[in-house]
Amino acid sequence: MESMHPSEGGWIEAICGCMYSGKSEELIRRLRRALIAHQEVLIIKPAIDDRYEESFIVSHSEQRLKSVALTDPNDILDLAKDAVVIGIDEAQFFGMPLLPVIEKLADDGKRVIIAGLDMDFKNDPFEPIPQILAKAEYITKTLAICVQCGRPASRTQRLTHSSERVLIGGQGVYEARCRKHHTIPQEQ
Ligand code: ADP
């Protein structure tokens, strides 16, 4: 992917998986390499995700890169005018309006790299990530380690009984589990 230059035509790279699977690390790794190549890079995260600082994308392993926090994904189009590479973390929180935005960016010749949860805590597909996977040229699915058995984990276990889909949290609220050990918490 890196050996191609976006001016030859854009594309979408999607990095998906459960929490703690290394999506942000992989996104940061790719964006760092674009910066080393002196490419103009724009990094976006949804403002809803206030787990850490507003103005950084941060991995659970404390790697970080400066970013812009937005609520409306349409604002990306203006911000991205000079960018060659656009990275978007926690893409699931932008919802379906993100899809036409990243399609337009790729159509305009940009390299768009998005990272997001493919499933919610009930294992339901988490829009717009499944739709982005359908449109993306390149897909990477990252796996975490199941905290119960040490095998590869594809699921996000919610440790509380709240039933809303979006509940921001890290350690103590979510953990990574495999298919066998994941359970859907019963509403109380
Ligand atoms: P994601 O963006 O997918 O939530 P991150 O890139 O933020 O993942 O974090 C990945 C890092 O999380 C790993 O490199 C490791 O240091 C840490 N980590 C904590 N718990 C786990 C786990 N159960 N499985 C794998 N990595 C874990």
Tab-separated table of C-alpha atoms and ligand atoms in Angstrom:
chain	number	residue	atom	x	y	z
A	1	MET	CA	0.000	0.000	0.000
A	2	GLU	CA	2.757	2.417	0.954
A	3	SER	CA	4.646	1.748	-2.261
A	4	MET	CA	1.786	3.371	-4.169
A	5	HIS	CA	1.397	7.123	-4.030
A	6	PRO	CA	-2.105	8.505	-3.439
A	7	SER	CA	-1.753	10.937	-6.373
A	8	GLU	CA	-2.037	7.855	-8.583
A	9	GLY	CA	-5.574	7.376	-7.192
A	10	GLY	CA	-6.898	7.148	-3.654
A	11	TRP	CA	-7.990	4.203	-1.590
A	12	ILE	CA	-9.395	3.153	1.793
A	13	GLU	CA	-7.566	0.964	4.315
A	14	ALA	CA	-9.732	-0.378	7.150
A	15	ILE	CA	-8.369	-1.721	10.434
A	16	CYS	CA	-11.077	-3.450	12.472
A	17	GLY	CA	-11.348	-5.697	15.512
A	18	CYS	CA	-12.390	-5.750	19.158
A	19	MET	CA	-11.081	-3.520	21.946
A	20	TYR	CA	-7.396	-3.969	22.908
A	21	SER	CA	-6.698	-5.718	19.593
A	22	GLY	CA	-4.168	-3.090	18.493
A	23	LYS	CA	-6.243	-1.059	16.021
A	24	SER	CA	-4.935	2.277	17.304
A	25	GLU	CA	-1.360	0.955	17.438
A	26	GLU	CA	-1.599	-0.211	13.836
A	27	LEU	CA	-3.155	3.085	12.741
A	28	ILE	CA	-0.411	5.030	14.556
A	29	ARG	CA	2.273	2.819	12.987
A	30	ARG	CA	0.986	3.501	9.464
A	31	LEU	CA	0.561	7.232	10.101
A	32	ARG	CA	4.074	7.537	11.606
A	33	ARG	CA	5.517	5.979	8.452
A	34	ALA	CA	3.575	8.465	6.288
A	35	LEU	CA	5.020	11.296	8.417
A	36	ILE	CA	8.522	9.862	7.956
A	37	ALA	CA	7.838	9.957	4.210
A	38	HIS	CA	7.067	13.725	4.610
A	39	GLN	CA	3.493	13.252	3.446
A	40	GLU	CA	0.830	15.707	4.609
A	41	VAL	CA	-1.119	13.769	7.262
A	42	LEU	CA	-4.460	14.661	8.890
A	43	ILE	CA	-5.526	12.674	11.966
A	44	ILE	CA	-9.132	12.709	13.159
A	45	LYS	CA	-11.030	11.247	16.088
A	46	PRO	CA	-14.646	11.687	17.162
A	47	ALA	CA	-15.077	14.214	19.962
A	48	ILE	CA	-17.366	11.765	21.792
A	49	ASP	CA	-14.357	9.664	22.772
A	50	ASP	CA	-12.962	11.457	25.795
A	51	ARG	CA	-11.078	8.486	27.213
A	52	TYR	CA	-7.839	10.458	26.999
A	53	GLU	CA	-6.842	13.940	25.814
A	54	GLU	CA	-9.055	15.684	23.302
A	55	SER	CA	-6.291	16.329	20.846
A	56	PHE	CA	-4.471	12.991	20.539
A	57	ILE	CA	-5.258	9.530	19.315
A	58	VAL	CA	-3.916	7.260	22.039
A	59	SER	CA	-3.466	3.491	22.123
A	60	HIS	CA	-3.924	1.385	25.247
A	61	SER	CA	-0.141	1.003	25.159
A	62	GLU	CA	0.177	4.808	25.470
A	63	GLN	CA	1.383	5.508	21.955
A	64	ARG	CA	-0.048	8.802	20.775
A	65	LEU	CA	-0.272	11.151	17.797
A	66	LYS	CA	-1.756	14.647	17.628
A	67	SER	CA	-5.254	14.700	16.183
A	68	VAL	CA	-8.300	16.882	15.636
A	69	ALA	CA	-11.455	15.956	17.588
A	70	LEU	CA	-14.690	16.446	15.613
A	71	THR	CA	-18.381	15.727	16.074
A	72	ASP	CA	-19.488	16.134	12.420
A	73	PRO	CA	-17.542	13.932	9.972
A	74	ASN	CA	-18.445	16.319	7.117
A	75	ASP	CA	-15.931	18.772	8.623
A	76	ILE	CA	-13.187	16.348	7.555
A	77	LEU	CA	-13.683	17.339	3.896
A	78	ASP	CA	-12.605	20.963	4.532
A	79	LEU	CA	-9.787	20.019	6.880
A	80	ALA	CA	-8.410	17.435	4.450
A	81	LYS	CA	-7.906	19.752	1.456
A	82	ASP	CA	-4.076	19.650	1.647
A	83	ALA	CA	-3.770	16.179	3.179
A	84	VAL	CA	-2.397	13.219	1.266
A	85	VAL	CA	-3.056	10.721	4.062
A	86	ILE	CA	-6.039	10.867	6.431
A	87	GLY	CA	-6.217	8.680	9.544
A	88	ILE	CA	-9.456	8.263	11.507
A	89	ASP	CA	-9.548	6.453	14.862
A	90	GLU	CA	-12.664	5.158	16.683
A	91	ALA	CA	-14.497	5.531	13.375
A	92	GLN	CA	-17.593	3.691	14.642
A	93	PHE	CA	-18.585	6.740	16.706
A	94	PHE	CA	-19.073	8.893	13.590
A	95	GLY	CA	-21.927	6.643	12.430
A	96	MET	CA	-23.163	6.239	8.859
A	97	PRO	CA	-22.467	9.884	7.799
A	98	LEU	CA	-18.763	8.943	7.758
A	99	LEU	CA	-19.190	6.598	4.790
A	100	PRO	CA	-19.817	9.149	1.979
A	101	VAL	CA	-17.086	11.372	3.451
A	102	ILE	CA	-14.342	8.750	3.209
A	103	GLU	CA	-15.605	7.615	-0.200
A	104	LYS	CA	-15.250	11.212	-1.439
A	105	LEU	CA	-11.754	11.531	0.054
A	106	ALA	CA	-10.594	8.316	-1.636
A	107	ASP	CA	-12.285	9.337	-4.917
A	108	ASP	CA	-10.340	12.609	-4.697
A	109	GLY	CA	-7.066	10.686	-4.643
A	110	LYS	CA	-6.369	10.470	-0.919
A	111	ARG	CA	-5.165	7.538	1.179
A	112	VAL	CA	-7.747	7.080	3.939
A	113	ILE	CA	-6.929	4.802	6.877
A	114	ILE	CA	-9.754	4.127	9.310
A	115	ALA	CA	-9.692	2.135	12.555
A	116	GLY	CA	-12.851	1.035	14.362
A	117	LEU	CA	-14.770	-1.606	16.269
A	118	ASP	CA	-16.385	-4.123	13.930
A	119	MET	CA	-18.822	-5.371	16.600
A	120	ASP	CA	-20.481	-3.845	19.637
A	121	PHE	CA	-20.620	-5.517	23.068
A	122	LYS	CA	-23.519	-7.716	21.876
A	123	ASN	CA	-21.486	-8.864	18.839
A	124	ASP	CA	-23.793	-6.957	16.510
A	125	PRO	CA	-22.073	-5.327	13.519
A	126	PHE	CA	-21.195	-1.751	14.497
A	127	GLU	CA	-22.214	0.641	11.709
A	128	PRO	CA	-20.549	2.091	9.727
A	129	ILE	CA	-17.594	-0.304	10.023
A	130	PRO	CA	-19.211	-3.239	8.127
A	131	GLN	CA	-20.206	-0.845	5.324
A	132	ILE	CA	-16.669	0.587	5.280
A	133	LEU	CA	-15.245	-2.932	5.026
A	134	ALA	CA	-17.380	-3.441	1.921
A	135	LYS	CA	-15.975	-0.298	0.305
A	136	ALA	CA	-12.350	-0.548	1.462
A	137	GLU	CA	-9.556	-1.679	-0.844
A	138	TYR	CA	-7.528	-3.119	2.056
A	139	ILE	CA	-8.788	-4.729	5.281
A	140	THR	CA	-6.879	-5.751	8.396
A	141	LYS	CA	-8.657	-7.547	11.251
A	142	THR	CA	-6.717	-7.375	14.495
A	143	LEU	CA	-7.221	-9.809	17.381
A	144	ALA	CA	-6.572	-9.240	21.083
A	145	ILE	CA	-5.737	-11.866	23.719
A	146	CYS	CA	-8.641	-13.423	25.640
A	147	VAL	CA	-8.215	-12.491	29.301
A	148	GLN	CA	-9.845	-15.814	30.312
A	149	CYS	CA	-7.872	-18.341	28.287
A	150	GLY	CA	-5.038	-16.552	26.476
A	151	ARG	CA	-6.279	-17.503	23.040
A	152	PRO	CA	-6.905	-14.957	20.252
A	153	ALA	CA	-9.884	-12.717	21.112
A	154	SER	CA	-12.296	-11.163	18.625
A	155	ARG	CA	-14.951	-9.871	21.032
A	156	THR	CA	-15.392	-6.981	23.437
A	157	GLN	CA	-16.754	-8.062	26.825
A	158	ARG	CA	-18.697	-5.353	28.683
A	159	LEU	CA	-18.216	-5.752	32.417
A	160	THR	CA	-21.185	-3.610	33.491
A	161	HIS	CA	-24.905	-4.109	32.986
A	162	SER	CA	-25.655	-0.889	31.110
A	163	SER	CA	-27.511	-1.553	27.896
A	164	GLU	CA	-26.736	1.536	25.788
A	165	ARG	CA	-24.577	0.821	22.775
A	166	VAL	CA	-22.059	3.585	23.411
A	167	LEU	CA	-20.536	3.500	26.868
A	168	ILE	CA	-17.054	4.992	26.875
A	169	GLY	CA	-14.550	3.138	28.998
A	170	GLY	CA	-11.372	1.117	29.144
A	171	GLN	CA	-9.939	-1.152	31.836
A	172	GLY	CA	-12.663	-2.249	34.262
A	173	VAL	CA	-15.487	-1.518	31.805
A	174	TYR	CA	-14.378	-3.673	28.879
A	175	GLU	CA	-12.043	-6.588	28.305
A	176	ALA	CA	-11.113	-8.744	25.339
A	177	ARG	CA	-12.579	-12.259	25.107
A	178	CYS	CA	-12.658	-15.098	22.599
A	179	ARG	CA	-15.834	-16.549	21.067
A	180	LYS	CA	-16.045	-19.203	23.793
A	181	HIS	CA	-15.725	-16.868	26.773
A	182	HIS	CA	-17.674	-13.840	25.556
A	183	THR	CA	-21.092	-13.321	27.149
A	184	ILE	CA	-23.764	-10.672	26.615
A	185	PRO	CA	-24.559	-9.042	29.961
A	186	GLN	CA	-28.253	-9.278	30.910
A	187	GLU	CA	-30.048	-5.973	31.374
A	188	GLN	CA	-31.093	-5.231	34.947
B	1	ADP	P1	-7.506	-0.938	20.193
B	1	ADP	O1	-7.308	0.338	19.437
B	1	ADP	O2	-7.831	-2.101	19.276
B	1	ADP	O3	-8.465	-0.837	21.354
B	1	ADP	P2	-4.862	-0.395	21.159
B	1	ADP	O4	-3.981	-0.253	19.957
B	1	ADP	O5	-5.353	0.856	21.814
B	1	ADP	O6	-6.082	-1.363	20.816
B	1	ADP	O7	-4.106	-1.223	22.307
B	1	ADP	C1	-3.428	-2.433	22.062
B	1	ADP	C2	-2.574	-2.703	23.285
B	1	ADP	O8	-3.426	-2.984	24.397
B	1	ADP	C3	-1.686	-3.918	23.214
B	1	ADP	O9	-0.462	-3.678	22.526
B	1	ADP	C4	-1.420	-4.196	24.694
B	1	ADP	O10	-0.373	-3.380	25.173
B	1	ADP	C5	-2.703	-3.691	25.372
B	1	ADP	N1	-3.594	-4.746	25.883
B	1	ADP	C6	-4.284	-4.696	27.037
B	1	ADP	N2	-5.078	-5.786	27.187
B	1	ADP	C7	-4.896	-6.558	26.103
B	1	ADP	C8	-5.445	-7.820	25.647
B	1	ADP	N3	-6.354	-8.498	26.373
B	1	ADP	N4	-5.032	-8.310	24.465
B	1	ADP	C9	-4.111	-7.647	23.743
B	1	ADP	N5	-3.566	-6.448	24.102
B	1	ADP	C10	-3.946	-5.905	25.264
